[in-house]
Tab-separated table of C-alpha atoms in Angstrom:
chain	number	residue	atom	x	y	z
A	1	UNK	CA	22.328	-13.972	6.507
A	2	UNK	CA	23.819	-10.539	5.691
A	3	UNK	CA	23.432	-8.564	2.881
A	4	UNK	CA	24.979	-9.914	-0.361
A	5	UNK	CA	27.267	-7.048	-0.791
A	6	UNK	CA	28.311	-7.362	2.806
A	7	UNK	CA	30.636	-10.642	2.525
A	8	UNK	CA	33.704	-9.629	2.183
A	9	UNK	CA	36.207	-11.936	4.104
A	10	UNK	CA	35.695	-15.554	5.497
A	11	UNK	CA	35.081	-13.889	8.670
A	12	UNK	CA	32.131	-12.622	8.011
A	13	UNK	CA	29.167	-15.358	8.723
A	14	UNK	CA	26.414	-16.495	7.779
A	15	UNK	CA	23.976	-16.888	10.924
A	16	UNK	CA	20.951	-18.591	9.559
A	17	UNK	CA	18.597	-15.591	10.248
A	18	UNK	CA	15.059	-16.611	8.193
A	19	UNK	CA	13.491	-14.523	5.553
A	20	UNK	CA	10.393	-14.763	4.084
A	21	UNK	CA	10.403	-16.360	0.271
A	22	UNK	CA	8.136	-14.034	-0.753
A	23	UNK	CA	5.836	-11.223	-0.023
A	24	UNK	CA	3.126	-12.794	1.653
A	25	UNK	CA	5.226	-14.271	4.323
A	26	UNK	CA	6.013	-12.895	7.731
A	27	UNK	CA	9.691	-11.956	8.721
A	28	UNK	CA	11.436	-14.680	11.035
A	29	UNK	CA	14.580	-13.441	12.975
A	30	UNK	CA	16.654	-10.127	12.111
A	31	UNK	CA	20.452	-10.451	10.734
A	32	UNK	CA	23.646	-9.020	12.923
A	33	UNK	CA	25.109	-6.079	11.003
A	34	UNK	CA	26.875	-6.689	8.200
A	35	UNK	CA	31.227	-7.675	8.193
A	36	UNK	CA	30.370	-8.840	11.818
A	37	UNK	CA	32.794	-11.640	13.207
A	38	UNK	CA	31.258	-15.160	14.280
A	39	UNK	CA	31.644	-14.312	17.672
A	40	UNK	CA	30.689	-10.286	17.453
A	41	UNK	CA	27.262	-12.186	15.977
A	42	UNK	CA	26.463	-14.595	18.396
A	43	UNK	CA	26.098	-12.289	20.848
A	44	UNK	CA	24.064	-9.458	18.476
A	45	UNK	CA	21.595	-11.631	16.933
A	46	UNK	CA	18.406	-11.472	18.142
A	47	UNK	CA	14.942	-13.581	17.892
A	48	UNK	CA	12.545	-10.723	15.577
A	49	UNK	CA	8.670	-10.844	17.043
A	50	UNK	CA	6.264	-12.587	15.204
A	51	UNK	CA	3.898	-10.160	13.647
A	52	UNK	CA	0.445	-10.454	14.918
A	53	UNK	CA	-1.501	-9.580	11.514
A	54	UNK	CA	-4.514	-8.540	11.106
A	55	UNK	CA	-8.290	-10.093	12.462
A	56	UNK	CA	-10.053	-13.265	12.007
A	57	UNK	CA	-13.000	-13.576	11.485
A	58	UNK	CA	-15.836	-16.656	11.738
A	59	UNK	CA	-18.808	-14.603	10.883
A	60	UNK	CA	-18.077	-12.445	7.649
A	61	UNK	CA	-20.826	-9.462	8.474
A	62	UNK	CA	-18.791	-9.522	11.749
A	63	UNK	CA	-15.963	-8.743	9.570
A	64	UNK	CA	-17.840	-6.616	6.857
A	65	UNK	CA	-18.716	-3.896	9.860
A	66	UNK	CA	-14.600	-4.053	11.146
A	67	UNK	CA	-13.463	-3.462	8.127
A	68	UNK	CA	-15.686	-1.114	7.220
A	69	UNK	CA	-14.234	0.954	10.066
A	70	UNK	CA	-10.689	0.581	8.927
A	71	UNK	CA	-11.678	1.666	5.642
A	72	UNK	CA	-12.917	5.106	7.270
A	73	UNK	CA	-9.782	5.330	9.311
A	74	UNK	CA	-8.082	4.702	6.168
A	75	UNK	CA	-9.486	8.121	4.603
A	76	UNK	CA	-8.775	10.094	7.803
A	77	UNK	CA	-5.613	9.194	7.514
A	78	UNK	CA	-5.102	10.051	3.539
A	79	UNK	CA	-6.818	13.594	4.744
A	80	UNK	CA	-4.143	14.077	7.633
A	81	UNK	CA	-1.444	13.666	5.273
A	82	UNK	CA	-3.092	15.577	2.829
A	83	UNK	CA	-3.730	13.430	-0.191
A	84	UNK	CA	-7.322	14.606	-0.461
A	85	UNK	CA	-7.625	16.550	-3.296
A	86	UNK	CA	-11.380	18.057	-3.897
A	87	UNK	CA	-13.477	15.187	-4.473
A	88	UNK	CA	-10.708	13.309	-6.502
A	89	UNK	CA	-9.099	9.844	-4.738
A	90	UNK	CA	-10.220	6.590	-3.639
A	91	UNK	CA	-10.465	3.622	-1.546
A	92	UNK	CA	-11.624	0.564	-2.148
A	93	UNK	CA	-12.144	-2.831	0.268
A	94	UNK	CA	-13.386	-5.965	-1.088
A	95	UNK	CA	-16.842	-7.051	0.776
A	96	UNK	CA	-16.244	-10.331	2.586
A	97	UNK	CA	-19.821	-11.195	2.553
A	98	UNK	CA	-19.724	-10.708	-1.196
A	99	UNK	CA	-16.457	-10.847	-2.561
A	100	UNK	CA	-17.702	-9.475	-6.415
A	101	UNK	CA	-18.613	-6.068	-4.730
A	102	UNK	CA	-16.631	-3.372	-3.301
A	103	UNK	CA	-17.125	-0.643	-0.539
A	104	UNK	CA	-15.512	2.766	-1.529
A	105	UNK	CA	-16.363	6.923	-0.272
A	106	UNK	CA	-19.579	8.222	-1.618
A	107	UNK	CA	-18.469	10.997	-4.183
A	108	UNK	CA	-17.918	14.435	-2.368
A	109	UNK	CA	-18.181	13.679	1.296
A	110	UNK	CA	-15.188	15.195	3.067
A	111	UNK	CA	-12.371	12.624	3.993
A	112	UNK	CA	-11.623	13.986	7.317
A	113	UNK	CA	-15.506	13.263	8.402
A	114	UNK	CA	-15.932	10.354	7.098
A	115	UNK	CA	-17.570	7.322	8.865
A	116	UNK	CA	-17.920	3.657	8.234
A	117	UNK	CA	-21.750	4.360	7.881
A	118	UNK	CA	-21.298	6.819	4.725
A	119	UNK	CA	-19.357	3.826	2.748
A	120	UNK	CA	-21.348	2.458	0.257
A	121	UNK	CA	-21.350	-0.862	-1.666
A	122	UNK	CA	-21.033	-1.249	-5.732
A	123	UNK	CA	-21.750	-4.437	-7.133
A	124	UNK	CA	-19.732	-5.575	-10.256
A	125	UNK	CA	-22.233	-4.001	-12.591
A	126	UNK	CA	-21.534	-0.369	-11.636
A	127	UNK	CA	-24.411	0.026	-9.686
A	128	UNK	CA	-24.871	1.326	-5.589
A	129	UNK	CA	-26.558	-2.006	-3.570
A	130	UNK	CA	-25.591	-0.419	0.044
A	131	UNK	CA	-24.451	2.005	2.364
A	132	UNK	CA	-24.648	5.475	3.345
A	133	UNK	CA	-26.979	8.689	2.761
A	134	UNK	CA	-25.203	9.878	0.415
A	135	UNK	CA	-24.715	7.199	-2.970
A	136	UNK	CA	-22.936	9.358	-5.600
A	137	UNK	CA	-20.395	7.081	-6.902
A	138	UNK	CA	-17.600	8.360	-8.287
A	139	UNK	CA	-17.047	7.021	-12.061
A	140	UNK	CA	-13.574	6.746	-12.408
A	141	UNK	CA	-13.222	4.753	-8.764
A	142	UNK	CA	-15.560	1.935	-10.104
A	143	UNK	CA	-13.687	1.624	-13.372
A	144	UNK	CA	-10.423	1.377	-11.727
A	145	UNK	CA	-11.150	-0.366	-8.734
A	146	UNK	CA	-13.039	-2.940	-10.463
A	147	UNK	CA	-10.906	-4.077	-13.009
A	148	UNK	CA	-8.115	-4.393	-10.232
A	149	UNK	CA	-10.071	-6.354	-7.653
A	150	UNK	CA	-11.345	-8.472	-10.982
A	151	UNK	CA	-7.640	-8.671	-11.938
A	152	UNK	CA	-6.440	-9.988	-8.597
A	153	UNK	CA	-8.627	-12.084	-6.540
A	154	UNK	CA	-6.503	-12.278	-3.836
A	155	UNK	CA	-6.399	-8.467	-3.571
A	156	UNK	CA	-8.583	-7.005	-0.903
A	157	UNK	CA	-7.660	-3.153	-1.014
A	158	UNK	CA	-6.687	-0.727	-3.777
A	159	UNK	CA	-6.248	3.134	-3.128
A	160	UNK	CA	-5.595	5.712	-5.159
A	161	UNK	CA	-5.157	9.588	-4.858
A	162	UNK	CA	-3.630	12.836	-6.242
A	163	UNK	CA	-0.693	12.772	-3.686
A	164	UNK	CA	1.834	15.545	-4.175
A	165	UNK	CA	5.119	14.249	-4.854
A	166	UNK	CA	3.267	11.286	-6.246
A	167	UNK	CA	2.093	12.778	-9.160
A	168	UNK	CA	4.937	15.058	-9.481
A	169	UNK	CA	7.262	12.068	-10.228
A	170	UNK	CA	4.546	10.434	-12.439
A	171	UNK	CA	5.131	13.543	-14.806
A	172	UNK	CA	8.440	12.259	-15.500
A	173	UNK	CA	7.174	9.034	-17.295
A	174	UNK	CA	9.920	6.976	-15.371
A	175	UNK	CA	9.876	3.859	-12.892
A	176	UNK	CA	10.866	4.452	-9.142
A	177	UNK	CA	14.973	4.175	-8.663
A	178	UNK	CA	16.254	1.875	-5.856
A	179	UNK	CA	18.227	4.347	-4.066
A	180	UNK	CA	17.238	4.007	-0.274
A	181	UNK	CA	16.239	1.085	2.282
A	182	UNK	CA	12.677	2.182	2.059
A	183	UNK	CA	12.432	1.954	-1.575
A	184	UNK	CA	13.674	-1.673	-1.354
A	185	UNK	CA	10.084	-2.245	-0.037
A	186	UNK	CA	9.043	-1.908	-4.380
A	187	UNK	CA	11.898	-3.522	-5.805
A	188	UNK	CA	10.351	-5.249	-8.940
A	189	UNK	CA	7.382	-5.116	-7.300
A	190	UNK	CA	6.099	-1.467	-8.962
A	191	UNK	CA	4.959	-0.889	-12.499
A	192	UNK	CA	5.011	1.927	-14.649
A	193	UNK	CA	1.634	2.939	-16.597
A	194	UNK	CA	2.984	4.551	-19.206
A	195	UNK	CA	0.008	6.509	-21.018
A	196	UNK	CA	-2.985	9.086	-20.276
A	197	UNK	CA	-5.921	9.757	-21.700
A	198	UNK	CA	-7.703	11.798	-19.548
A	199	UNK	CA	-10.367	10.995	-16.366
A	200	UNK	CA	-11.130	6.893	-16.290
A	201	UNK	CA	-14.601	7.138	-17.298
A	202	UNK	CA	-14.245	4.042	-19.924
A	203	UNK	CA	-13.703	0.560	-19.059
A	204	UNK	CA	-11.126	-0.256	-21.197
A	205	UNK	CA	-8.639	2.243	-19.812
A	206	UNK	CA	-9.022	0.097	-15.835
A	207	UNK	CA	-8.817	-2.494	-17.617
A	208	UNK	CA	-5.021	-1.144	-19.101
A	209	UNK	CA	-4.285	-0.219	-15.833
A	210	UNK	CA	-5.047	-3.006	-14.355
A	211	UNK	CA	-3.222	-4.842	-17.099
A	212	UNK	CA	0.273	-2.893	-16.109
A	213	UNK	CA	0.076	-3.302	-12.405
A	214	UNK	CA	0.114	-7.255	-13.085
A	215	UNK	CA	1.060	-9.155	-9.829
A	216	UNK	CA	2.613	-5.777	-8.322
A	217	UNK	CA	1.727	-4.000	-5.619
A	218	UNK	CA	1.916	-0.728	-6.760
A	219	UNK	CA	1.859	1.359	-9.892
A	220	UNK	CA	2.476	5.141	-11.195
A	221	UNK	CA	0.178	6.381	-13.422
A	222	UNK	CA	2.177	8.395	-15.800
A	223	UNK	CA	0.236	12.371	-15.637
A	224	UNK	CA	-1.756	11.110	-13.142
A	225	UNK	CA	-0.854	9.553	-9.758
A	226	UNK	CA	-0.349	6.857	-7.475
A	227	UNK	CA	-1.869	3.497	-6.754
A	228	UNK	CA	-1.241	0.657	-4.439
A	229	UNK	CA	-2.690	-2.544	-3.354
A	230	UNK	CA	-2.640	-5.165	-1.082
A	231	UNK	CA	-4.350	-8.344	0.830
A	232	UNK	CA	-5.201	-5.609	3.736
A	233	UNK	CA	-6.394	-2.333	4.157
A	234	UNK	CA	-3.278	-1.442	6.924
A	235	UNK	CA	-0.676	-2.735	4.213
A	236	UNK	CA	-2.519	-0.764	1.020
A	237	UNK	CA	-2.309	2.160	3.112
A	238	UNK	CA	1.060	2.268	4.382
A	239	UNK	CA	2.131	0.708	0.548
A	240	UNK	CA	0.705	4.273	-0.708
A	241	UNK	CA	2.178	6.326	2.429
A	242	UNK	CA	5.615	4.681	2.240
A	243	UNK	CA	5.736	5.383	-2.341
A	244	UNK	CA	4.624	8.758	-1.861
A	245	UNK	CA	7.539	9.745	0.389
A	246	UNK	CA	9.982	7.571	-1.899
A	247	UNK	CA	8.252	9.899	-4.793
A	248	UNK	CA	9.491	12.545	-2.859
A	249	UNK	CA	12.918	11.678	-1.381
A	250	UNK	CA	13.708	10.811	-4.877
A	251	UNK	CA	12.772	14.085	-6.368
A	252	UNK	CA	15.191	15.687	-3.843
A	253	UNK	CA	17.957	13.653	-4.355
A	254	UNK	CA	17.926	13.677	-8.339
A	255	UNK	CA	17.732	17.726	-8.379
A	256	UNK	CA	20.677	17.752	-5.630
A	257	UNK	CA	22.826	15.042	-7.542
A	258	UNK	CA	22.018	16.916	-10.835
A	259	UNK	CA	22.674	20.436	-9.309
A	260	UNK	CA	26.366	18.562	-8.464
A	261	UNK	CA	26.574	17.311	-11.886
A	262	UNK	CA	26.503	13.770	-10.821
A	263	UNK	CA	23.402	10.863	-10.069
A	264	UNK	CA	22.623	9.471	-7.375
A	265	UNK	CA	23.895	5.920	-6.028
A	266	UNK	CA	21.627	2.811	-6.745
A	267	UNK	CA	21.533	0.295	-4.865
A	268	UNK	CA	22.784	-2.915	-5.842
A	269	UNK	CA	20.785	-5.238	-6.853
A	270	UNK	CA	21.433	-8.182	-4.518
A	271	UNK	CA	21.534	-6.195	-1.916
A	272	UNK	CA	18.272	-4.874	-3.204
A	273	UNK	CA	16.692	-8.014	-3.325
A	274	UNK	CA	17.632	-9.059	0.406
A	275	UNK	CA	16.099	-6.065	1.871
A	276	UNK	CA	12.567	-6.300	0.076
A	277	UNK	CA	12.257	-9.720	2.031
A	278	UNK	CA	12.058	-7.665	5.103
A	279	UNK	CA	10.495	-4.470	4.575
A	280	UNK	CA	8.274	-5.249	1.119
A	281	UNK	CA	6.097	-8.533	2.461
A	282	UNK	CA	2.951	-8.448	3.143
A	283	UNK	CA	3.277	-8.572	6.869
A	284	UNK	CA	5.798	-6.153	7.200
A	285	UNK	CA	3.104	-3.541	5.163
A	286	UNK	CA	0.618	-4.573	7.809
A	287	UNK	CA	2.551	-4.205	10.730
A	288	UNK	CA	4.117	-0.654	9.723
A	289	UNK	CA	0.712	0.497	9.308
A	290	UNK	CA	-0.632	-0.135	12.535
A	291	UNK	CA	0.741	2.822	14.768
A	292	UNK	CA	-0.760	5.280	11.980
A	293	UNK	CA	-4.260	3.177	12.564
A	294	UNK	CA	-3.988	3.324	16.276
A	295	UNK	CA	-3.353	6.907	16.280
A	296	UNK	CA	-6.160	7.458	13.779
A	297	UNK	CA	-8.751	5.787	15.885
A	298	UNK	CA	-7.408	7.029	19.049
A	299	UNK	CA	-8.116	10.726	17.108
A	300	UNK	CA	-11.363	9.823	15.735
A	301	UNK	CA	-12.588	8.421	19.033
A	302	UNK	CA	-15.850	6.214	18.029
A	303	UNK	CA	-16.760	9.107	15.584
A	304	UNK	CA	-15.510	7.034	12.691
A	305	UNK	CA	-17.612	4.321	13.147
A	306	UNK	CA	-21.640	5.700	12.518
């Protein structure tokens, strides 16, 4: 089906292309281009690839040590694009084995050398049950992190760091605009936290985070930063990768359209709506992750793993 905003004359048709329903479906077959004739369409419409998705598992340690190194991969990547910042940031992944605990980086080892075997595990008391040499947990990770992977059971991955742009737009105590394709991927699917109060060190302020997010899969911490979610570590990641760049191309475009004396052109909302079943599922997170993962681990070589 095209876009909404694309029918504009009886000629233009409807193909049957499937989209997901919502954002834990996979994308079924892609669309001709919009204002297309019937017969211009039958011959441009083409069958979209299945995406594989991520692992399965029988034996959940099996899955505990894989994921583990994604999680590490995960951090090499945040370092490569440079959303480290001192010891600040996290990552968290949901243990399989024991779904009330979490794995996240021990406080103040360097992102760009860290390995699977340096993880450690917090149970949902606060306190370090596994992992690495190093077991300095960082405060504010468990009381964020926990009160979104108690929040949302079906959540597996939450990350969170001082990105650039990212917390250069959360200083403007606003929600993202819908103004380009890859935005569409958070259309109403991003909250706003609208308050600060310094470092999470108390439970009650994950527990207003957490509160904010809701059902979404990202949020903007107003002073603060960015934080995304998802069922996989591959999808939280690109979520986070994909926001920070919106953060950014939005930034640009609202000091060029203000420097013209104009705004910039939203984009409408049916139109809006049709796009984030293709690029904002679930699936589609996964599968635009995965080049950045293979290139990762083809960098890291088996170093990321112990």
């Amino acid at each position: 089906m095209a876009p909404p905003s694309a029918i504009h004359t009886n000629e233009t048709v409807d193909t049957g292309g499937s989209v997901p329903e919502n954002s834990h479906d996979d994308v079924g077959t892609a669309t001709h281009e919009p204002g297309l004739t019937k017969a211009q369409a039958e011959k441009a419409e083409i069958a979209m690839p299945k995406f594989t998705g991520q692992k399965k598992f029988a034996d959940k340690y099996e899955e505990r040590e894989y994921q583990k190194g994604r999680l590490a991969l995960a951090f090499r990547i945040f370092a490569k694009f440079g959303f480290d910042e001192g010891v600040a940031g996290h990552i968290t992944l949901r243990d399989p084995v024991e779904p009330t605990s979490f794995w996240v980086n021990p406080f103040g080892v360097a992102w760009p050398l860290l390995k699977a075997s340096d993880l450690i595990r917090v149970n949902a008391e606060g306190k370090v049950v596994d992992g690495g040499p190093c077991r300095l947990l960082n405060a504010a990770a468990y009381m964020i992190h926990h009160a979104v992977h108690t929040a949302r059971p079906e959540i597996n991955c939450v990350a969170h760091s001082h990105s650039l742009y990212g917390r250069a737009f959360c200083a403007l105590g606003r929600n993202l605009d819908i103004i380009t394709q890859d935005s569409c991927a958070f259309h109403n699917d991003i909250a706003l936290y609208s308050s600060f109060r310094g470092i999470v060190l108390a439970e009650d302020e994950g527990i207003a985070i957490a509160e904010a997010l809701g059902n979404k899969k990202a949020a903007l911490l107003q002073n603060h930063g960015l934080l995304t979610c998802g069922r996989s570590i591959e999808s939280t990641i690109f979520w986070f990768m994909s926001l920070e760049k919106c953060c950014h191309a939005q930034l640009l475009a609202d000091a060029a359209a203000g420097g013209r004396g104009g705004e910039t052109i939203k984009i409408d909302e049916k139109d809006a709506a049709y796009t984030y079943k293709t690029v904002g599922t679930e699936g589609a997170g996964w599968f635009s992750a995965k080049p950045t993962f293979d290139l990762m681990e083809h960098e890291s070589g088996v170093d990321y793993k112990w």
